[in-house]
Coordinates of C-alpha atoms and ligand atoms in Angstrom, one line a residue:
Chain Z
X206 CA -18.5 10.2 23.3
X207 CA -18.9 6.6 24.5
X208 CA -16.5 5.5 27.1
X209 CA -16.3 2.2 25.4
X210 CA -13.6 2.0 22.6
X211 CA -16.0 -1.4 21.2
X212 CA -19.2 -3.2 22.7
X213 CA -20.9 -6.1 21.9
X214 CA -24.6 -5.9 23.1
X215 CA -26.5 -9.6 23.1
X216 CA -24.6 -10.4 20.1
X217 CA -25.6 -13.9 18.1
X218 CA -23.8 -15.1 15.1
X219 CA -24.8 -18.1 13.6
X220 CA -23.2 -19.8 10.2
X221 CA -26.2 -21.7 8.5
X222 CA -27.5 -23.9 11.3
X223 CA -24.5 -23.3 13.9
X224 CA -24.8 -20.8 16.4
X225 CA -21.1 -19.7 16.7
X226 CA -21.6 -16.5 19.2
X227 CA -24.2 -17.2 21.7
X228 CA -25.7 -13.6 23.2
X229 CA -22.4 -12.3 23.8
X230 CA -22.3 -9.0 26.2
X231 CA -18.7 -7.3 26.5
X232 CA -17.5 -3.8 26.6
X233 CA -13.8 -2.5 26.3
X234 CA -13.1 0.6 27.9
X235 CA -11.1 3.6 26.2
X236 CA -7.5 2.8 26.7
X237 CA -7.6 -0.8 27.8
X238 CA -5.4 -3.7 26.9
X239 CA -7.7 -6.8 27.0
X240 CA -7.2 -10.4 26.2
X241 CA -9.2 -13.0 24.8
X242 CA -8.6 -16.7 25.8
X243 CA -10.5 -19.6 24.6
X244 CA -10.2 -23.0 23.1
X245 CA -9.8 -23.7 19.2
X246 CA -13.4 -22.6 17.6
X247 CA -14.5 -20.7 20.9
X248 CA -15.3 -18.1 18.6
X249 CA -12.8 -15.7 19.4
X250 CA -12.1 -15.0 15.7
X251 CA -15.4 -14.4 14.8
X252 CA -16.0 -12.0 17.8
X253 CA -13.1 -9.6 16.3
X254 CA -14.3 -9.9 12.6
X255 CA -17.8 -8.6 14.1
X256 CA -16.1 -5.2 14.8
X257 CA -14.9 -5.0 11.3
X258 CA -18.3 -5.7 9.9
X259 CA -16.8 -8.8 8.1
X260 CA -19.5 -11.1 9.6
X261 CA -22.9 -10.4 9.8
X262 CA -24.8 -10.2 13.2
X263 CA -28.0 -12.0 13.4
X264 CA -29.3 -10.2 16.7
X265 CA -27.6 -7.8 19.0
X266 CA -25.6 -4.6 18.2
X267 CA -22.0 -4.4 18.1
X268 CA -20.1 -0.8 18.3
X269 CA -17.3 0.8 17.9
X270 CA -16.6 4.3 19.8
X271 CA -20.5 4.3 20.0
X272 CA -21.3 3.9 16.4
X273 CA -23.0 0.8 15.4
X274 CA -21.4 -1.5 12.9
X275 CA -23.3 -2.3 9.7
X276 CA -24.1 1.6 9.6
X277 CA -23.3 3.6 6.4
X278 CA -20.1 4.9 7.9
X279 CA -18.2 1.5 7.9
X280 CA -15.5 2.5 5.5
X281 CA -14.7 5.2 8.6
X282 CA -15.4 2.7 11.4
X283 CA -12.5 0.3 9.6
X284 CA -10.3 3.3 9.2
X285 CA -10.1 3.6 13.0
X286 CA -9.3 -0.1 13.5
X287 CA -5.6 -1.7 12.8
X288 CA -6.1 -5.6 12.5
X289 CA -3.8 -8.3 12.4
X290 CA -5.5 -11.4 11.1
X291 CA -4.7 -15.1 11.9
X292 CA -4.4 -16.0 8.5
X293 CA -3.9 -14.7 5.2
X294 CA -5.2 -15.7 1.9
X295 CA -2.1 -14.7 0.1
X296 CA -0.1 -16.4 -2.8
X297 CA 3.4 -16.6 -1.6
X298 CA 4.8 -15.2 -5.3
X299 CA 2.2 -11.9 -4.4
X300 CA 3.8 -9.0 -5.9
X301 CA 4.3 -6.9 -3.1
X302 CA 7.1 -5.8 -0.9
X303 CA 7.0 -5.9 2.9
X304 CA 6.9 -2.1 2.6
X305 CA 4.0 -2.3 -0.1
X306 CA 2.1 -4.4 2.2
X307 CA 2.6 -2.0 5.3
X308 CA 1.6 0.7 2.8
X309 CA -2.1 -1.0 2.1
X310 CA -3.0 -0.4 6.0
X311 CA -2.4 3.4 4.9
X312 CA -4.4 3.6 1.5
X313 CA -7.6 3.7 2.7
X314 CA -6.9 6.8 4.8
X315 CA -5.0 8.3 2.0
X316 CA -8.1 8.2 -0.4
X317 CA -9.0 7.2 -3.8
X318 CA -7.2 8.9 -6.9
X319 CA -4.4 10.1 -4.6
X320 CA -0.7 9.0 -4.6
X321 CA 1.0 8.1 -1.3
X322 CA 3.3 10.9 0.1
X323 CA 7.0 10.7 1.4
X324 CA 5.1 11.4 4.9
X325 CA 3.1 8.5 4.0
X326 CA 6.1 6.3 3.4
X327 CA 8.0 7.3 6.5
X328 CA 5.3 6.3 8.5
X329 CA 5.4 2.8 7.0
X330 CA 9.1 2.6 7.7
X331 CA 8.7 3.8 11.0
X332 CA 6.5 0.8 11.8
X333 CA 8.7 -1.6 10.3
X334 CA 11.7 -0.2 12.3
X335 CA 9.6 -0.4 15.7
X336 CA 8.8 -4.2 14.5
X337 CA 12.4 -4.6 13.8
X338 CA 11.9 -5.5 10.4
X339 CA 13.0 -1.9 8.4
X340 CA 15.9 -4.3 6.5
X341 CA 13.6 -6.3 5.3
X342 CA 11.0 -3.4 3.7
X343 CA 12.3 -4.2 0.2
X344 CA 12.0 -8.2 0.2
X345 CA 9.1 -9.6 -1.5
X346 CA 6.4 -10.6 1.2
X347 CA 6.0 -14.2 -0.1
X348 CA 9.9 -15.1 0.6
X349 CA 9.7 -13.8 4.1
X350 CA 9.4 -16.5 7.1
X351 CA 6.1 -16.9 9.1
X352 CA 7.7 -14.7 11.9
X353 CA 9.1 -12.1 9.7
X354 CA 5.3 -11.7 7.9
X355 CA 4.0 -11.8 11.2
X356 CA 6.0 -8.8 12.2
X357 CA 5.4 -7.1 9.0
X358 CA 1.6 -7.5 9.7
X359 CA 1.9 -6.1 13.1
X360 CA 3.7 -3.1 11.4
X361 CA 0.8 -2.7 8.8
X362 CA -1.7 -2.7 11.7
X363 CA -0.1 0.4 13.5
X364 CA 1.2 2.2 10.7
X365 CA -2.4 4.2 10.4
X366 CA -2.1 4.8 14.3
X367 CA -5.5 3.1 14.8
X368 CA -7.6 3.8 17.9
X369 CA -8.7 0.1 18.4
X370 CA -6.0 -2.3 17.8
X371 CA -7.1 -6.1 17.2
X372 CA -4.5 -8.7 16.9
X373 CA -5.6 -12.1 16.3
X374 CA -3.0 -14.7 17.2
X375 CA 0.1 -12.3 17.2
X376 CA 2.3 -14.8 18.7
X377 CA 1.4 -17.7 16.5
X378 CA 4.6 -17.9 14.6
X379 CA 7.2 -16.0 16.2
X380 CA 10.0 -17.0 18.0
X381 CA 9.9 -17.0 22.3
X382 CA 12.7 -14.2 22.6
X383 CA 10.2 -11.9 19.9
X384 CA 7.0 -12.9 22.3
X385 CA 9.3 -11.2 24.8
X386 CA 9.7 -8.5 22.9
X387 CA 6.5 -8.3 21.5
X388 CA 4.8 -7.5 24.9
X389 CA 7.2 -4.6 25.2
X390 CA 6.4 -3.3 21.7
X391 CA 2.7 -3.7 22.2
X392 CA 2.5 -2.0 25.5
X393 CA 4.8 0.8 24.1
X394 CA 2.5 1.1 21.0
X395 CA -0.6 1.3 23.3
X396 CA 0.5 3.7 25.6
X397 CA 1.8 6.2 23.4
X398 CA -1.4 6.5 21.6
X399 CA -4.9 6.6 23.1
X400 CA -5.3 2.8 21.7
X401 CA -7.5 0.4 22.9
X402 CA -6.1 -2.7 22.2
X403 CA -7.7 -6.5 22.3
X404 CA -5.4 -9.3 21.6
X405 CA -6.5 -12.9 21.0
X406 CA -4.0 -15.5 21.9
X407 CA -3.8 -19.2 23.1
X408 CA -0.4 -18.4 24.9
X409 CA -1.4 -17.6 28.7
X410 CA 1.8 -16.4 29.9
X411 CA 1.7 -14.1 26.9
X412 CA -1.6 -12.7 27.9
X413 CA -1.1 -12.8 31.6
X414 CA 1.8 -10.6 31.0
X415 CA 0.6 -8.2 28.4
X416 CA -2.9 -7.2 29.5
X417 CA -4.9 -5.5 32.1
X418 CA -7.5 -8.4 32.1
X419 CA -8.5 -11.5 30.3
X420 CA -11.8 -12.6 28.8
X421 CA -12.4 -16.1 28.6
X422 CA -14.4 -17.5 26.4
X423 CA -15.8 -21.2 25.5
X424 CA -18.4 -22.4 22.8
X425 CA -19.1 -19.4 21.8
X426 CA -19.9 -17.7 25.2
X427 CA -18.2 -15.3 27.4
X428 CA -17.4 -17.1 30.6
X429 CA -16.5 -14.3 32.5
X430 CA -13.1 -12.5 33.1
X431 CA -10.0 -12.8 35.4
X432 CA -7.2 -10.3 35.8
X433 CA -4.0 -11.3 34.6
X434 CA -2.8 -13.1 37.8
X435 CA -6.1 -15.1 37.8
X436 CA -5.9 -16.3 34.1
X437 CA -2.6 -18.4 35.7
X438 CA -4.6 -19.5 38.6
X439 CA -7.4 -20.2 36.6
X440 CA -5.3 -22.7 34.2
X441 CA -4.2 -24.1 37.2
X442 CA -7.4 -25.1 38.1
X443 CA -7.7 -27.3 35.6
X444 CA -8.6 -25.5 32.3
X445 CA -8.2 -27.7 29.2
Chain F
X229 CA 2.9 -7.7 -53.3
X230 CA 5.9 -8.1 -51.6
X231 CA 6.3 -8.9 -47.9
X232 CA 7.8 -5.2 -47.1
X233 CA 5.1 -3.2 -49.2
X234 CA 2.5 -5.1 -47.2
X235 CA 3.2 -3.1 -44.4
X236 CA 2.2 0.1 -45.9
X237 CA -0.9 -0.9 -46.7
X238 CA -3.8 0.8 -44.5
X239 CA -5.3 -2.5 -43.3
X240 CA -1.7 -3.7 -42.2
X241 CA -1.4 -0.4 -40.0
X242 CA -4.8 -0.6 -38.7
X243 CA -4.0 -4.3 -37.8
X244 CA -1.1 -3.1 -35.9
X245 CA -2.9 -0.7 -34.0
X246 CA -5.7 -3.0 -33.5
X247 CA -3.0 -5.9 -31.6
X248 CA -1.3 -3.2 -29.7
X249 CA -4.6 -2.0 -28.3
X250 CA -5.9 -5.3 -27.7
X251 CA -2.5 -6.4 -26.2
X252 CA -2.2 -3.5 -23.5
X253 CA -5.8 -4.0 -22.6
X254 CA -5.9 -7.5 -22.1
X255 CA -2.1 -7.3 -20.5
X256 CA -3.4 -5.2 -17.7
X257 CA -6.5 -7.2 -17.3
X258 CA -4.5 -10.3 -17.3
X259 CA -2.2 -9.2 -14.6
X260 CA -5.5 -8.7 -12.3
X261 CA -6.9 -12.3 -13.2
X262 CA -3.4 -13.7 -12.6
X263 CA -2.5 -12.2 -9.5
X264 CA -6.5 -12.6 -8.2
X265 CA -6.5 -16.3 -9.1
X266 CA -9.2 -15.9 -11.1
X267 CA -7.8 -17.5 -14.4
X268 CA -10.5 -19.8 -15.0
X269 CA -13.1 -17.2 -14.5
X270 CA -11.2 -15.6 -17.8
X271 CA -11.5 -18.6 -19.5
X272 CA -15.2 -18.8 -18.8
X273 CA -16.0 -15.4 -20.0
X274 CA -14.2 -15.8 -23.0
X275 CA -16.2 -18.4 -24.3
X276 CA -19.5 -16.3 -22.9
X277 CA -18.2 -13.3 -25.1
X278 CA -18.0 -15.8 -28.2
X279 CA -21.3 -17.2 -27.5
X280 CA -22.6 -13.9 -27.1
X281 CA -21.2 -12.9 -30.5
X282 CA -23.0 -15.9 -32.3
X283 CA -26.4 -14.3 -30.3
X284 CA -25.8 -11.1 -32.1
X285 CA -25.0 -13.0 -35.5
X286 CA -28.3 -14.8 -35.1
X287 CA -30.6 -12.3 -34.2
X288 CA -29.1 -9.6 -36.5
X289 CA -27.8 -6.8 -33.6
X290 CA -24.0 -6.1 -33.2
X291 CA -22.1 -9.1 -32.3
X292 CA -19.7 -6.9 -30.3
X293 CA -22.5 -5.6 -28.2
X294 CA -23.9 -8.9 -27.9
X295 CA -20.9 -10.5 -26.7
X296 CA -20.2 -7.7 -24.1
X297 CA -23.3 -8.3 -22.8
X298 CA -22.6 -12.1 -22.5
X299 CA -19.4 -11.6 -21.0
X300 CA -20.8 -8.9 -18.3
X301 CA -23.5 -11.3 -17.6
X302 CA -21.0 -14.3 -17.1
X303 CA -18.8 -12.3 -14.7
X304 CA -22.1 -11.4 -12.8
X305 CA -22.9 -15.2 -12.2
X306 CA -19.6 -16.1 -11.5
X307 CA -18.4 -13.5 -9.2
X308 CA -20.9 -14.4 -6.5
X309 CA -20.3 -17.9 -7.0
X310 CA -16.6 -17.6 -6.6
X311 CA -17.3 -15.4 -3.7
X312 CA -19.1 -17.8 -1.6
X313 CA -17.0 -20.6 0.3
X314 CA -20.2 -23.1 0.0
X315 CA -20.0 -23.6 -3.5
X316 CA -16.9 -24.8 -4.9
X317 CA -15.9 -22.0 -7.8
X318 CA -14.1 -24.7 -9.9
X319 CA -17.7 -26.2 -10.3
X320 CA -19.4 -22.9 -10.9
X321 CA -17.0 -22.4 -13.5
X322 CA -17.1 -25.5 -15.1
X323 CA -20.9 -25.4 -15.4
X324 CA -20.7 -21.9 -16.7
X325 CA -17.9 -22.9 -19.1
X326 CA -19.7 -25.9 -20.7
X327 CA -23.0 -24.3 -20.8
X328 CA -21.5 -21.4 -22.6
X329 CA -19.6 -23.6 -25.2
X330 CA -22.7 -25.6 -25.9
X331 CA -24.8 -22.5 -26.3
X332 CA -22.0 -21.3 -28.8
X333 CA -22.2 -24.8 -30.8
X334 CA -26.2 -24.6 -30.6
X335 CA -26.1 -21.6 -32.2
X336 CA -23.4 -22.3 -34.8
X337 CA -25.5 -25.2 -35.5
X338 CA -29.2 -23.1 -36.2
X339 CA -27.1 -20.4 -37.8
X340 CA -28.5 -20.3 -41.6
X341 CA -25.8 -20.5 -44.5
X342 CA -22.4 -20.1 -44.8
X343 CA -20.5 -20.4 -41.3
X344 CA -17.6 -18.4 -41.9
X345 CA -18.3 -15.2 -40.3
X346 CA -19.5 -17.2 -37.1
X347 CA -16.3 -18.8 -37.4
X348 CA -14.3 -15.9 -37.7
X349 CA -15.2 -15.3 -34.3
X350 CA -13.9 -18.1 -32.7
X351 CA -10.4 -17.5 -34.5
X352 CA -10.4 -14.2 -35.1
X353 CA -9.0 -12.1 -37.8
X354 CA -7.0 -9.2 -36.9
X355 CA -6.7 -8.0 -40.7
X356 CA -10.6 -7.6 -40.9
X357 CA -11.2 -5.6 -37.6
X358 CA -14.1 -2.9 -38.0
X359 CA -13.8 0.4 -37.6
X360 CA -16.3 0.5 -35.0
X361 CA -14.5 -2.5 -33.3
X362 CA -11.2 -0.3 -33.7
X363 CA -12.9 2.4 -31.6
X364 CA -14.5 -0.2 -29.0
X365 CA -10.6 -1.3 -28.5
X366 CA -9.2 2.2 -28.3
X367 CA -11.9 2.9 -25.9
X368 CA -11.5 0.1 -23.9
X369 CA -7.4 0.0 -23.6
X370 CA -7.6 3.7 -23.0
X371 CA -10.1 3.1 -20.0
X372 CA -8.4 -0.1 -18.5
X373 CA -4.8 1.9 -18.6
X374 CA -6.4 5.0 -16.4
X375 CA -8.5 3.1 -14.0
X376 CA -5.5 0.8 -13.2
X377 CA -3.5 4.3 -12.6
X378 CA -6.1 5.8 -10.9
X379 CA -7.0 3.0 -8.4
X380 CA -3.3 1.1 -8.3
X381 CA -3.4 1.5 -4.4
X382 CA -6.9 0.0 -4.2
X383 CA -5.7 -2.9 -6.4
X384 CA -2.6 -3.8 -4.9
X385 CA -4.5 -3.8 -1.3
X386 CA -6.8 -6.1 -2.7
X387 CA -4.6 -8.4 -4.8
X388 CA -2.6 -8.9 -1.3
X389 CA -5.8 -10.3 0.5
X390 CA -9.5 -9.2 -0.5
X391 CA -10.4 -9.5 3.0
X392 CA -7.7 -7.6 4.6
X393 CA -8.2 -4.8 2.0
X394 CA -11.9 -4.6 3.3
X395 CA -11.3 -4.5 6.8
X396 CA -8.9 -1.6 6.5
X397 CA -11.6 0.6 4.7
X398 CA -11.2 -0.2 0.9
X399 CA -14.0 -1.1 -1.1
X400 CA -12.8 -4.4 -2.1
X401 CA -15.8 -5.9 -3.2
X402 CA -16.6 -2.9 -5.6
X403 CA -12.7 -3.8 -6.9
X404 CA -13.4 -7.1 -7.3
X405 CA -16.4 -6.9 -9.4
X406 CA -14.9 -4.2 -11.3
X407 CA -12.3 -6.3 -12.5
X408 CA -14.4 -9.0 -13.4
X409 CA -16.4 -6.4 -15.3
X410 CA -13.5 -4.9 -17.1
X411 CA -12.3 -8.8 -18.1
X412 CA -15.3 -9.4 -19.7
X413 CA -15.5 -5.7 -21.7
X414 CA -11.6 -6.4 -22.7
X415 CA -12.4 -9.6 -23.6
X416 CA -15.3 -8.7 -25.9
X417 CA -13.7 -5.9 -27.6
X418 CA -10.9 -7.9 -28.4
X419 CA -12.6 -11.1 -29.8
X420 CA -12.9 -10.0 -33.3
X421 CA -9.1 -9.5 -33.9
X422 CA -7.9 -12.6 -31.8
X423 CA -11.2 -15.1 -31.5
X424 CA -12.9 -16.7 -28.7
X425 CA -10.4 -19.6 -28.5
X426 CA -7.2 -17.7 -28.3
X427 CA -8.4 -14.7 -26.5
X428 CA -7.8 -16.0 -23.1
X429 CA -4.0 -16.4 -23.7
X430 CA -3.9 -13.0 -24.8
X431 CA -5.0 -12.1 -21.2
X432 CA -2.7 -14.5 -19.5
X433 CA 0.4 -15.3 -21.0
X434 CA 2.1 -11.8 -20.6
X435 CA 1.3 -11.3 -17.0
X436 CA 2.1 -15.3 -16.6
X437 CA 5.5 -14.6 -18.1
X438 CA 6.0 -11.3 -16.2
X439 CA 5.1 -12.6 -12.9
X440 CA 7.9 -15.1 -13.4
X441 CA 10.3 -12.2 -13.6
X442 CA 9.3 -9.3 -11.4
X443 CA 7.8 -8.7 -7.7
X444 CA 6.9 -5.6 -8.3
X445 CA 3.1 -4.6 -9.3
X446 CA 3.9 -1.4 -11.3
X447 CA 6.6 -3.5 -13.1
X448 CA 4.3 -6.2 -13.5
X449 CA 1.8 -3.8 -15.2
X450 CA 4.7 -2.0 -17.4
X451 CA 5.9 -5.6 -18.3
X452 CA 2.9 -7.5 -19.4
X453 CA 1.8 -4.6 -21.6
X454 CA 5.2 -4.3 -23.4
X455 CA 5.6 -8.5 -23.6
X456 CA 1.8 -8.4 -25.0
X457 CA 2.8 -5.5 -27.6
X458 CA 6.1 -7.2 -28.8
X459 CA 4.2 -10.8 -28.6
X460 CA 1.4 -9.2 -31.0
X461 CA 3.8 -7.5 -33.5
X462 CA 6.1 -10.4 -34.2
X463 CA 3.1 -12.8 -34.2
X464 CA 1.6 -10.5 -36.7
X465 CA 4.9 -10.4 -38.7
X466 CA 5.6 -14.1 -38.9
X467 CA 1.9 -14.4 -39.9
X468 CA 2.3 -12.1 -42.7
X469 CA 5.6 -13.3 -43.6
X470 CA 4.4 -17.2 -44.0
X471 CA 0.9 -16.5 -44.8
X472 CA -0.4 -18.0 -41.4
X473 CA -3.3 -17.2 -39.3
X474 CA -2.5 -13.9 -37.1
X475 CA -4.3 -14.8 -33.8
X476 CA -2.6 -18.3 -33.8
X477 CA 0.9 -16.8 -34.3
X478 CA 0.4 -14.2 -32.0
X479 CA -0.6 -16.8 -29.2
X480 CA 2.2 -19.2 -30.0
X481 CA 4.9 -16.2 -29.7
X482 CA 3.5 -15.4 -26.5
X483 CA 3.5 -19.0 -25.3
X484 CA 7.1 -19.1 -25.9
X485 CA 8.0 -16.1 -24.2
X486 CA 6.3 -17.8 -21.2
X487 CA 8.1 -21.1 -21.7
X488 CA 11.5 -18.7 -21.7
X489 CA 10.7 -16.6 -18.8
X490 CA 9.7 -20.0 -17.0
X491 CA 12.8 -21.7 -17.8
X492 CA 14.9 -18.5 -17.1
X493 CA 12.9 -17.1 -13.9
X494 CA 14.7 -16.0 -10.8
X495 CA 11.6 -16.6 -8.7
X496 CA 11.5 -20.5 -9.3
X497 CA 15.3 -20.4 -8.2
X498 CA 14.0 -18.5 -5.2
X499 CA 11.2 -20.6 -4.4
X500 CA 12.9 -24.0 -4.6
X501 CA 15.7 -22.5 -2.4
X502 CA 13.1 -21.0 0.3
X503 CA 9.9 -22.8 0.1
X504 CA 11.3 -26.3 0.8
X505 CA 8.7 -26.7 4.0
X506 CA 6.0 -24.5 2.6
X507 CA 2.9 -25.3 0.8
X508 CA 2.6 -23.5 -2.3
Ligands
LIG666 N1 -17.4 -18.4 7.5 C1 -17.8 -19.2 8.6 N2 -18.6 -20.4 8.3 C2 -18.8 -21.2 8.8 N3 -18.2 -21.5 10.0 C3 -17.5 -20.8 10.3 C4 -17.0 -19.6 9.7 N4 -16.0 -18.4 10.4 C5 -16.0 -19.3 11.8 N5 -16.8 -20.6 11.6 C6 -17.0 -21.4 12.7 O1 -17.0 -20.6 13.8 C7 -16.5 -21.1 15.0 C8 -15.5 -20.4 15.9 O2 -15.0 -20.0 15.1 P1 -13.6 -18.8 15.4 O3 -12.5 -18.6 14.3 O4 -14.2 -17.7 15.8 O5 -12.8 -19.8 16.5 P2 -11.4 -19.4 17.5 O6 -12.0 -19.0 18.5 O7 -10.9 -18.0 16.7 O8 -10.5 -20.6 17.1 P3 -9.1 -20.8 16.9 O9 -8.3 -20.8 18.1 O10 -8.8 -22.1 16.2 O11 -8.6 -19.6 16.1 C9 -15.8 -22.7 14.4 O12 -16.4 -23.7 15.1 C10 -15.8 -22.4 13.3 O13 -15.9 -23.6 12.6
LIG667 MG1 -9.0 -17.8 15.9

């Protein structure tokens, strides 16, 4: 078994003529909690999405626990990953409750043609409880506030007990109080399982307090990495 | 013949059955089309199905079969176009839509002899549905209901967000194309009863009506199927009573239901109360 939870080897991604990732090489070791920091358009979301096989890679190789992404077992790889997307493409009237949304994170694992068990429902409720939105379980997802929706999506990502947790801007619409709680919650979830976690964020103090190390990205390149304290120092020296 | 004795006629029993089968199949497909925001694709497919039926008449093959092929083709063309970001799906749909209408009119003009049979595919006639077509409807309705039940989870996940569903390991693209294919087959099977011009409202109206009333996907399926059968039978009764075209009456009844639901929708009040700042 690979010592890396996931790995990019000389990965290049192009959209048409534009190169969005330039020969990125990066590894996240099992059990690590890594932050990904960079300007808008730096390629952070794209980098995460290559792990899920949502974006074709022109060059290089992406591996999840040693298995190359794009191989036949894609659905198995995906089931091991919990993913909180940056944006959703969902109608506000979408006919799902918060609990339904969390359940969708378990469906692939349950398998086609089988019905969710009581146990599945309990893990979904557990996840909602962890994110402190269990009282919203029966509310239609579309009428929840932005922050509430984000918490439900976080619950969805952890409900299936993934081995790799990917969060794209988890703090973009939660209040400052929940940002503090989130640091504690993510740490707790991260440490309670043999989980590897990647968090993309613009919020440097959040990343600095949360992560073991922070990878800096700019214009589709990995600039390097800094320790948590290093990130704030680095910013002090005139990032932006 | 009195109005009451009409109901004991075998053709009327067959019409009631055809209406119910087509209503259930169209309503279930309609829930998917409405919640996945594919309504315009539905319009397109129904016109392609009509053109397909005319092609069948023109070349002396089964119009039912050729309309199925045409609607599947339309679904196969529109799917990838709607899928890709680089060409606006509206444009693609507009192009396919007008092309199939143009083809239909061309074939209509080229068809020798009286046009009554050809036009019946445009208006539909639930009283003259063939035995073959009734079997096709029964098969399609059963298949649709069974598939919705078996793949309920996967469908729910894809309705929520297709990419997120794919990212979690659900075969979202397969579900999406299956939905398109089933829209095509259902529309084609309903064509001779409801007609190419009206079948689309059979698909969309009941689902849109139910969508005003519930936030639960399961209820959405049940309610739309129920409303669709109700609208179908009321429409049929009115058409028999006043000697009016059945397809038109069915669609008018289901449109009336939709209007009532919009006026009394709990969602509408909810959304005006909470969505103030949100882009809906
Ligand atoms: N599907 C796509 N087609 C074309 N270009 C794309 C696509 N997805 C992303 N890009 C481009 O790739 C670049 C990187 O995008 P990405 O979303 O990865 O940035 P990001 O670092 O996540 O930015 P942000 O902080 O704003 O979320 C952007 O310039 C974007 O325009
Ligand atoms: Mg991003």
